[in-house]
Amino acid sequence: MAYDCKVFDKNGNLKRIARSSEKFLRVTKNFLNQKSTKQALSYIKTMKDPKIVTGSKARFHDKECIVCKMVFHPRHKHTKYCSYECQHKFYREKKQIRKKIRSINSGK
């Protein structure tokens, strides 16, 4: 029976790969004949997969809204508006300014 058993150390680095059943049979015979459970537990711990540490990936930044000047905490550091309403208000003002400029330029 062919298999690839990966053994990791405490830091999660690959320690060794057991590829043939011959190496494993020799260890299992000694493992079953042990009187102490301490050695057995240490052996089992070496064969476990490493723990995957997942941290909080959400980071918040202190920003000031360019419309209402309120301090808010967006998830993305390039966010300019505290809410959809401020974004919409800014867009409408910008649109009105463009309209005025176009009407002035077309009148000349």
mmCIF file of N, CA and C in Angstrom:
data_model
loop_
_atom_site.group_PDB
_atom_site.id
_atom_site.type_symbol
_atom_site.label_atom_id
_atom_site.label_comp_id
_atom_site.label_asym_id
_atom_site.label_seq_id
_atom_site.Cartn_x
_atom_site.Cartn_y
_atom_site.Cartn_z
ATOM 1 N N MET A 1 0.843 -1.176 0.000
ATOM 2 C CA MET A 1 0.000 0.000 0.000
ATOM 3 C C MET A 1 0.895 1.249 0.000
ATOM 4 N N ALA A 2 0.746 2.080 -0.993
ATOM 5 C CA ALA A 2 1.554 3.291 -1.108
ATOM 6 C C ALA A 2 0.778 4.479 -0.553
ATOM 7 N N TYR A 3 1.473 5.322 0.184
ATOM 8 C CA TYR A 3 0.866 6.534 0.732
ATOM 9 C C TYR A 3 1.942 7.582 0.939
ATOM 10 N N ASP A 4 1.510 8.801 1.117
ATOM 11 C CA ASP A 4 2.412 9.897 1.459
ATOM 12 C C ASP A 4 1.907 10.521 2.749
ATOM 13 N N CYS A 5 2.571 10.228 3.840
ATOM 14 C CA CYS A 5 2.186 10.762 5.142
ATOM 15 C C CYS A 5 3.116 11.921 5.472
ATOM 16 N N LYS A 6 2.568 13.112 5.611
ATOM 17 C CA LYS A 6 3.372 14.293 5.901
ATOM 18 C C LYS A 6 3.404 14.537 7.407
ATOM 19 N N VAL A 7 4.590 14.749 7.936
ATOM 20 C CA VAL A 7 4.777 15.005 9.361
ATOM 21 C C VAL A 7 5.286 16.436 9.514
ATOM 22 N N PHE A 8 4.611 17.214 10.375
ATOM 23 C CA PHE A 8 4.950 18.616 10.586
ATOM 24 C C PHE A 8 5.484 18.819 11.998
ATOM 25 N N ASP A 9 6.301 19.858 12.193
ATOM 26 C CA ASP A 9 6.759 20.198 13.536
ATOM 27 C C ASP A 9 5.796 21.198 14.168
ATOM 28 N N LYS A 10 6.144 21.709 15.359
ATOM 29 C CA LYS A 10 5.240 22.602 16.097
ATOM 30 C C LYS A 10 4.951 23.896 15.358
ATOM 31 N N ASN A 11 5.896 24.374 14.557
ATOM 32 C CA ASN A 11 5.724 25.637 13.834
ATOM 33 C C ASN A 11 4.959 25.478 12.533
ATOM 34 N N GLY A 12 4.616 24.254 12.175
ATOM 35 C CA GLY A 12 3.875 24.021 10.939
ATOM 36 C C GLY A 12 4.770 23.756 9.750
ATOM 37 N N ASN A 13 6.074 23.624 9.976
ATOM 38 C CA ASN A 13 6.995 23.326 8.879
ATOM 39 C C ASN A 13 7.030 21.822 8.626
ATOM 40 N N LEU A 14 7.206 21.461 7.388
ATOM 41 C CA LEU A 14 7.247 20.052 7.019
ATOM 42 C C LEU A 14 8.515 19.418 7.573
ATOM 43 N N LYS A 15 8.337 18.354 8.368
ATOM 44 C CA LYS A 15 9.469 17.696 9.000
ATOM 45 C C LYS A 15 9.963 16.540 8.135
ATOM 46 N N ARG A 16 9.047 15.681 7.731
ATOM 47 C CA ARG A 16 9.419 14.561 6.863
ATOM 48 C C ARG A 16 8.177 14.010 6.175
ATOM 49 N N ILE A 17 8.405 13.198 5.151
ATOM 50 C CA ILE A 17 7.324 12.526 4.437
ATOM 51 C C ILE A 17 7.599 11.029 4.490
ATOM 52 N N ALA A 18 6.676 10.273 5.078
ATOM 53 C CA ALA A 18 6.804 8.813 5.127
ATOM 54 C C ALA A 18 6.156 8.262 3.865
ATOM 55 N N ARG A 19 6.937 7.560 3.040
ATOM 56 C CA ARG A 19 6.448 7.127 1.739
ATOM 57 C C ARG A 19 6.154 5.631 1.639
ATOM 58 N N SER A 20 6.807 4.794 2.406
ATOM 59 C CA SER A 20 6.563 3.355 2.262
ATOM 60 C C SER A 20 5.991 2.784 3.547
ATOM 61 N N SER A 21 5.237 1.701 3.420
ATOM 62 C CA SER A 21 4.604 1.093 4.587
ATOM 63 C C SER A 21 5.622 0.366 5.460
ATOM 64 N N GLU A 22 6.800 0.033 4.931
ATOM 65 C CA GLU A 22 7.818 -0.680 5.707
ATOM 66 C C GLU A 22 8.314 0.169 6.873
ATOM 67 N N LYS A 23 8.550 1.430 6.623
ATOM 68 C CA LYS A 23 9.012 2.321 7.683
ATOM 69 C C LYS A 23 7.954 2.442 8.773
ATOM 70 N N PHE A 24 6.722 2.447 8.359
ATOM 71 C CA PHE A 24 5.624 2.674 9.289
ATOM 72 C C PHE A 24 5.330 1.427 10.123
ATOM 73 N N LEU A 25 5.488 0.226 9.554
ATOM 74 C CA LEU A 25 5.214 -1.010 10.286
ATOM 75 C C LEU A 25 6.148 -1.164 11.485
ATOM 76 N N ARG A 26 7.407 -0.842 11.303
ATOM 77 C CA ARG A 26 8.389 -0.957 12.373
ATOM 78 C C ARG A 26 7.999 -0.052 13.546
ATOM 79 N N VAL A 27 7.526 1.125 13.255
ATOM 80 C CA VAL A 27 7.141 2.074 14.299
ATOM 81 C C VAL A 27 5.864 1.626 14.990
ATOM 82 N N THR A 28 4.888 1.106 14.245
ATOM 83 C CA THR A 28 3.614 0.711 14.850
ATOM 84 C C THR A 28 3.769 -0.486 15.775
ATOM 85 N N LYS A 29 4.681 -1.402 15.477
ATOM 86 C CA LYS A 29 4.901 -2.553 16.367
ATOM 87 C C LYS A 29 5.416 -2.077 17.719
ATOM 88 N N ASN A 30 6.378 -1.165 17.698
ATOM 89 C CA ASN A 30 6.901 -0.609 18.950
ATOM 90 C C ASN A 30 5.844 0.227 19.662
ATOM 91 N N PHE A 31 5.042 0.891 18.883
ATOM 92 C CA PHE A 31 4.002 1.764 19.428
ATOM 93 C C PHE A 31 2.968 0.956 20.215
ATOM 94 N N LEU A 32 2.576 -0.205 19.705
ATOM 95 C CA LEU A 32 1.555 -1.017 20.366
ATOM 96 C C LEU A 32 2.096 -1.745 21.597
ATOM 97 N N ASN A 33 3.380 -1.999 21.650
ATOM 98 C CA ASN A 33 3.968 -2.734 22.775
ATOM 99 C C ASN A 33 4.420 -1.830 23.919
ATOM 100 N N GLN A 34 4.208 -0.544 23.836
ATOM 101 C CA GLN A 34 4.669 0.381 24.873
ATOM 102 C C GLN A 34 3.851 0.246 26.146
ATOM 103 N N LYS A 35 4.525 0.471 27.293
ATOM 104 C CA LYS A 35 3.836 0.472 28.579
ATOM 105 C C LYS A 35 3.402 1.886 28.959
ATOM 106 N N SER A 36 4.138 2.876 28.476
ATOM 107 C CA SER A 36 3.879 4.265 28.834
ATOM 108 C C SER A 36 3.006 4.938 27.772
ATOM 109 N N THR A 37 2.037 5.721 28.218
ATOM 110 C CA THR A 37 1.198 6.459 27.265
ATOM 111 C C THR A 37 1.835 7.786 26.880
ATOM 112 N N LYS A 38 2.837 8.220 27.647
ATOM 113 C CA LYS A 38 3.493 9.497 27.363
ATOM 114 C C LYS A 38 4.181 9.475 26.003
ATOM 115 N N GLN A 39 4.907 8.406 25.719
ATOM 116 C CA GLN A 39 5.574 8.285 24.428
ATOM 117 C C GLN A 39 4.551 8.152 23.301
ATOM 118 N N ALA A 40 3.479 7.421 23.577
ATOM 119 C CA ALA A 40 2.443 7.238 22.561
ATOM 120 C C ALA A 40 1.794 8.571 22.211
ATOM 121 N N LEU A 41 1.498 9.368 23.220
ATOM 122 C CA LEU A 41 0.879 10.671 22.975
ATOM 123 C C LEU A 41 1.814 11.604 22.223
ATOM 124 N N SER A 42 3.093 11.583 22.568
ATOM 125 C CA SER A 42 4.039 12.444 21.851
ATOM 126 C C SER A 42 4.156 12.013 20.393
ATOM 127 N N TYR A 43 4.080 10.707 20.139
ATOM 128 C CA TYR A 43 4.134 10.209 18.763
ATOM 129 C C TYR A 43 2.889 10.632 17.980
ATOM 130 N N ILE A 44 1.733 10.550 18.614
ATOM 131 C CA ILE A 44 0.477 10.939 17.955
ATOM 132 C C ILE A 44 0.483 12.438 17.653
ATOM 133 N N LYS A 45 1.014 13.234 18.561
ATOM 134 C CA LYS A 45 1.060 14.682 18.346
ATOM 135 C C LYS A 45 1.928 15.055 17.152
ATOM 136 N N THR A 46 2.991 14.274 16.910
ATOM 137 C CA THR A 46 3.847 14.576 15.754
ATOM 138 C C THR A 46 3.157 14.234 14.442
ATOM 139 N N MET A 47 2.199 13.337 14.467
ATOM 140 C CA MET A 47 1.529 12.912 13.242
ATOM 141 C C MET A 47 0.318 13.777 12.895
ATOM 142 N N LYS A 48 -0.108 14.656 13.800
ATOM 143 C CA LYS A 48 -1.278 15.497 13.537
ATOM 144 C C LYS A 48 -0.947 16.615 12.565
ATOM 145 N N ASP A 49 -1.962 17.103 11.878
ATOM 146 C CA ASP A 49 -1.794 18.265 11.003
ATOM 147 C C ASP A 49 -1.590 19.511 11.853
ATOM 148 N N PRO A 50 -0.852 20.492 11.357
ATOM 149 C CA PRO A 50 -0.640 21.717 12.136
ATOM 150 C C PRO A 50 -1.925 22.536 12.233
ATOM 151 N N LYS A 51 -2.033 23.300 13.312
ATOM 152 C CA LYS A 51 -3.205 24.154 13.497
ATOM 153 C C LYS A 51 -3.143 25.321 12.531
ATOM 154 N N ILE A 52 -4.279 25.661 11.977
ATOM 155 C CA ILE A 52 -4.365 26.812 11.086
ATOM 156 C C ILE A 52 -4.857 27.992 11.916
ATOM 157 N N VAL A 53 -4.021 28.983 12.045
ATOM 158 C CA VAL A 53 -4.362 30.160 12.839
ATOM 159 C C VAL A 53 -5.048 31.168 11.931
ATOM 160 N N THR A 54 -6.288 31.483 12.267
ATOM 161 C CA THR A 54 -7.018 32.482 11.494
ATOM 162 C C THR A 54 -7.272 33.679 12.396
ATOM 163 N N GLY A 55 -6.799 34.804 11.980
ATOM 164 C CA GLY A 55 -6.997 36.035 12.738
ATOM 165 C C GLY A 55 -8.051 36.896 12.074
ATOM 166 N N SER A 56 -8.391 37.955 12.724
ATOM 167 C CA SER A 56 -9.350 38.890 12.154
ATOM 168 C C SER A 56 -8.674 39.646 11.019
ATOM 169 N N LYS A 57 -9.211 39.544 9.829
ATOM 170 C CA LYS A 57 -8.606 40.185 8.667
ATOM 171 C C LYS A 57 -9.185 41.579 8.423
ATOM 172 N N ALA A 58 -10.221 41.927 9.137
ATOM 173 C CA ALA A 58 -10.840 43.232 8.930
ATOM 174 C C ALA A 58 -10.060 44.297 9.691
ATOM 175 N N ARG A 59 -9.581 45.271 8.958
ATOM 176 C CA ARG A 59 -8.865 46.378 9.581
ATOM 177 C C ARG A 59 -9.661 47.655 9.347
ATOM 178 N N PHE A 60 -9.720 48.476 10.361
ATOM 179 C CA PHE A 60 -10.478 49.710 10.252
ATOM 180 C C PHE A 60 -9.532 50.902 10.298
ATOM 181 N N HIS A 61 -9.903 51.948 9.577
ATOM 182 C CA HIS A 61 -9.088 53.154 9.491
ATOM 183 C C HIS A 61 -9.927 54.347 9.933
ATOM 184 N N ASP A 62 -9.299 55.355 10.501
ATOM 185 C CA ASP A 62 -9.991 56.594 10.874
ATOM 186 C C ASP A 62 -9.908 57.550 9.695
ATOM 187 N N LYS A 63 -11.057 57.860 9.103
ATOM 188 C CA LYS A 63 -11.108 58.772 7.956
ATOM 189 C C LYS A 63 -12.140 59.852 8.230
ATOM 190 N N GLU A 64 -12.039 60.943 7.470
ATOM 191 C CA GLU A 64 -12.993 62.039 7.579
ATOM 192 C C GLU A 64 -13.761 62.127 6.275
ATOM 193 N N CYS A 65 -15.071 62.165 6.360
ATOM 194 C CA CYS A 65 -15.930 62.253 5.176
ATOM 195 C C CYS A 65 -15.698 63.601 4.496
ATOM 196 N N ILE A 66 -15.563 63.601 3.165
ATOM 197 C CA ILE A 66 -15.286 64.855 2.454
ATOM 198 C C ILE A 66 -16.537 65.716 2.293
ATOM 199 N N VAL A 67 -17.712 65.166 2.574
ATOM 200 C CA VAL A 67 -18.958 65.929 2.437
ATOM 201 C C VAL A 67 -19.384 66.517 3.784
ATOM 202 N N CYS A 68 -19.572 65.656 4.781
ATOM 203 C CA CYS A 68 -20.103 66.125 6.070
ATOM 204 C C CYS A 68 -19.023 66.312 7.139
ATOM 205 N N LYS A 69 -17.758 65.998 6.834
ATOM 206 C CA LYS A 69 -16.609 66.171 7.737
ATOM 207 C C LYS A 69 -16.708 65.351 9.021
ATOM 208 N N MET A 70 -17.499 64.284 8.999
ATOM 209 C CA MET A 70 -17.641 63.413 10.156
ATOM 210 C C MET A 70 -16.545 62.336 10.114
ATOM 211 N N VAL A 71 -16.014 61.955 11.276
ATOM 212 C CA VAL A 71 -14.998 60.897 11.344
ATOM 213 C C VAL A 71 -15.720 59.552 11.318
ATOM 214 N N PHE A 72 -15.264 58.652 10.443
ATOM 215 C CA PHE A 72 -15.859 57.321 10.332
ATOM 216 C C PHE A 72 -14.750 56.288 10.174
ATOM 217 N N HIS A 73 -15.101 55.010 10.265
ATOM 218 C CA HIS A 73 -14.124 53.915 10.256
ATOM 219 C C HIS A 73 -14.409 52.945 9.106
ATOM 220 N N PRO A 74 -13.884 53.236 7.926
ATOM 221 C CA PRO A 74 -14.132 52.331 6.795
ATOM 222 C C PRO A 74 -13.213 51.115 6.840
ATOM 223 N N ARG A 75 -13.588 50.074 6.108
ATOM 224 C CA ARG A 75 -12.743 48.886 6.001
ATOM 225 C C ARG A 75 -11.623 49.106 4.990
ATOM 226 N N HIS A 76 -11.878 49.919 3.981
ATOM 227 C CA HIS A 76 -10.874 50.197 2.952
ATOM 228 C C HIS A 76 -10.289 51.582 3.190
ATOM 229 N N LYS A 77 -8.978 51.693 3.104
ATOM 230 C CA LYS A 77 -8.333 52.949 3.476
ATOM 231 C C LYS A 77 -8.549 54.069 2.474
ATOM 232 N N HIS A 78 -9.047 53.781 1.280
ATOM 233 C CA HIS A 78 -9.243 54.821 0.270
ATOM 234 C C HIS A 78 -10.685 55.331 0.210
ATOM 235 N N THR A 79 -11.525 54.924 1.144
ATOM 236 C CA THR A 79 -12.917 55.357 1.169
ATOM 237 C C THR A 79 -12.997 56.841 1.521
ATOM 238 N N LYS A 80 -13.849 57.586 0.789
ATOM 239 C CA LYS A 80 -13.952 59.032 0.996
ATOM 240 C C LYS A 80 -15.235 59.443 1.704
ATOM 241 N N TYR A 81 -16.272 58.614 1.646
ATOM 242 C CA TYR A 81 -17.595 58.996 2.142
ATOM 243 C C TYR A 81 -18.007 58.103 3.306
ATOM 244 N N CYS A 82 -18.742 58.680 4.257
ATOM 245 C CA CYS A 82 -19.185 57.903 5.413
ATOM 246 C C CYS A 82 -20.424 57.073 5.100
ATOM 247 N N SER A 83 -21.200 57.482 4.096
ATOM 248 C CA SER A 83 -22.417 56.740 3.762
ATOM 249 C C SER A 83 -22.760 56.934 2.287
ATOM 250 N N TYR A 84 -23.742 56.170 1.857
ATOM 251 C CA TYR A 84 -24.206 56.289 0.475
ATOM 252 C C TYR A 84 -24.825 57.664 0.233
ATOM 253 N N GLU A 85 -25.509 58.198 1.244
ATOM 254 C CA GLU A 85 -26.158 59.500 1.099
ATOM 255 C C GLU A 85 -25.128 60.606 0.828
ATOM 256 N N CYS A 86 -24.011 60.579 1.552
ATOM 257 C CA CYS A 86 -22.958 61.582 1.321
ATOM 258 C C CYS A 86 -22.352 61.419 -0.068
ATOM 259 N N GLN A 87 -22.170 60.197 -0.477
ATOM 260 C CA GLN A 87 -21.619 59.948 -1.810
ATOM 261 C C GLN A 87 -22.577 60.476 -2.881
ATOM 262 N N HIS A 88 -23.864 60.238 -2.691
ATOM 263 C CA HIS A 88 -24.882 60.684 -3.640
ATOM 264 C C HIS A 88 -24.960 62.216 -3.670
ATOM 265 N N LYS A 89 -24.895 62.836 -2.495
ATOM 266 C CA LYS A 89 -24.931 64.296 -2.403
ATOM 267 C C LYS A 89 -23.732 64.912 -3.138
ATOM 268 N N PHE A 90 -22.543 64.340 -2.938
ATOM 269 C CA PHE A 90 -21.335 64.818 -3.602
ATOM 270 C C PHE A 90 -21.453 64.666 -5.120
ATOM 271 N N TYR A 91 -21.987 63.536 -5.560
ATOM 272 C CA TYR A 91 -22.161 63.281 -6.992
ATOM 273 C C TYR A 91 -23.127 64.296 -7.611
ATOM 274 N N ARG A 92 -24.241 64.589 -6.919
ATOM 275 C CA ARG A 92 -25.226 65.558 -7.438
ATOM 276 C C ARG A 92 -24.626 66.959 -7.543
ATOM 277 N N GLU A 93 -23.884 67.390 -6.521
ATOM 278 C CA GLU A 93 -23.243 68.713 -6.553
ATOM 279 C C GLU A 93 -22.244 68.798 -7.702
ATOM 280 N N LYS A 94 -21.477 67.758 -7.882
ATOM 281 C CA LYS A 94 -20.497 67.719 -8.960
ATOM 282 C C LYS A 94 -21.190 67.778 -10.319
ATOM 283 N N LYS A 95 -22.325 67.090 -10.425
ATOM 284 C CA LYS A 95 -23.093 67.073 -11.674
ATOM 285 C C LYS A 95 -23.640 68.471 -11.984
ATOM 286 N N GLN A 96 -24.138 69.184 -10.967
ATOM 287 C CA GLN A 96 -24.667 70.535 -11.168
ATOM 288 C C GLN A 96 -23.562 71.498 -11.595
ATOM 289 N N ILE A 97 -22.392 71.365 -11.019
ATOM 290 C CA ILE A 97 -21.259 72.224 -11.402
ATOM 291 C C ILE A 97 -20.886 71.979 -12.857
ATOM 292 N N ARG A 98 -20.859 70.716 -13.261
ATOM 293 C CA ARG A 98 -20.542 70.391 -14.660
ATOM 294 C C ARG A 98 -21.568 70.993 -15.612
ATOM 295 N N LYS A 99 -22.851 70.933 -15.205
ATOM 296 C CA LYS A 99 -23.924 71.496 -16.032
ATOM 297 C C LYS A 99 -23.720 72.993 -16.223
ATOM 298 N N LYS A 100 -23.384 73.707 -15.139
ATOM 299 C CA LYS A 100 -23.163 75.154 -15.216
ATOM 300 C C LYS A 100 -21.993 75.477 -16.133
ATOM 301 N N ILE A 101 -20.921 74.715 -16.017
ATOM 302 C CA ILE A 101 -19.735 74.951 -16.852
ATOM 303 C C ILE A 101 -20.067 74.716 -18.322
ATOM 304 N N ARG A 102 -20.827 73.670 -18.612
ATOM 305 C CA ARG A 102 -21.213 73.383 -20.003
ATOM 306 C C ARG A 102 -22.091 74.489 -20.574
ATOM 307 N N SER A 103 -23.030 74.981 -19.740
ATOM 308 C CA SER A 103 -23.916 76.044 -20.231
ATOM 309 C C SER A 103 -23.128 77.340 -20.472
ATOM 310 N N ILE A 104 -22.137 77.621 -19.640
ATOM 311 C CA ILE A 104 -21.298 78.815 -19.828
ATOM 312 C C ILE A 104 -20.440 78.667 -21.078
ATOM 313 N N ASN A 105 -19.841 77.500 -21.266
ATOM 314 C CA ASN A 105 -18.979 77.265 -22.429
ATOM 315 C C ASN A 105 -19.764 77.248 -23.738
ATOM 316 N N SER A 106 -20.984 76.740 -23.705
ATOM 317 C CA SER A 106 -21.789 76.704 -24.936
ATOM 318 C C SER A 106 -22.328 78.093 -25.296
ATOM 319 N N GLY A 107 -22.461 79.000 -24.334
ATOM 320 C CA GLY A 107 -22.957 80.354 -24.564
ATOM 321 C C GLY A 107 -21.932 81.261 -25.212
ATOM 322 N N LYS A 108 -20.663 80.928 -25.177
ATOM 323 C CA LYS A 108 -19.617 81.791 -25.746
ATOM 324 C C LYS A 108 -19.527 81.689 -27.213
#
